[in-house]
Amino acid sequence: MRGRTVVAAALALLATGCTTVVPGSGRMAAPVVDPASPAPSAAPSAAPAGPRSALAADVVDDECLLDALAFSTLLGEPVLPPEQAEVTRADGSRPTSCVASSTAGEPLASINVYEPREGTAADFVLAAPPQGRRELTGVGEAAALVDTAPGVTLQLAGPRYVVTIAVLDGAPSDDAWRTAAQGALDALG
């Protein structure tokens, strides 16, 4: 619960400006990188996955791959135009995220784009530990919905990047997730 409060507070401050520096522990629901994790047993045999590689963050200038309408469709409520924002972590690093906020200014969701340092984006998504995750079929090279402390996070593999779309509260339908995921992949080109 403490993590959710820190993330919510950080995102609330992030939503106020395009490049706001916010003290906090980091970005919302970044993928957990655990190089010792085995591939999930439910992974398709056509794409065997080994240990998860590390991810490079902030690999694109603008992570706002969805506009306000697309976020509204995913979340089921109106949102302000999403904005790219910066977070200052305790270690001094300053990663960025695209943050979507409610019309009242409360953060609701974020998008991050990563590039695997080794292997493919699909390898990374498929190698996630199976606990608290389920595959989302029909979009990208691989996709999974992962339960995280702040809420549900989509981990989506495109040809080059891993895209995460994190939702603080709520449970979008699989069709809403697929629509958002395809929109994000289309925006990456």
Coordinates of N, CA and C in Angstrom, one line a residue, residues 55-56 64 101 108 118 158 184:
L55 N 16.7 -4.0 -19.1 CA 16.1 -3.1 -20.1 C 16.8 -1.7 -20.0
A56 N 16.9 -1.0 -21.1 CA 17.3 0.3 -21.2 C 16.1 1.2 -21.2
C64 N 4.5 9.2 -24.9 CA 3.0 9.4 -25.0 C 2.5 8.8 -26.3
S101 N -3.8 11.8 -16.7 CA -4.5 12.2 -15.4 C -6.0 12.4 -15.7
L108 N -3.8 8.6 -13.4 CA -4.6 7.4 -13.6 C -3.7 6.3 -14.3
E118 N 19.7 -7.3 -24.2 CA 20.0 -8.5 -24.9 C 18.7 -9.2 -25.3
G158 N 6.9 -5.3 -28.9 CA 6.9 -4.9 -30.3 C 8.1 -5.5 -31.0
A184 N -0.5 1.9 -29.2 CA 0.8 2.2 -28.8 C 1.8 1.7 -29.8

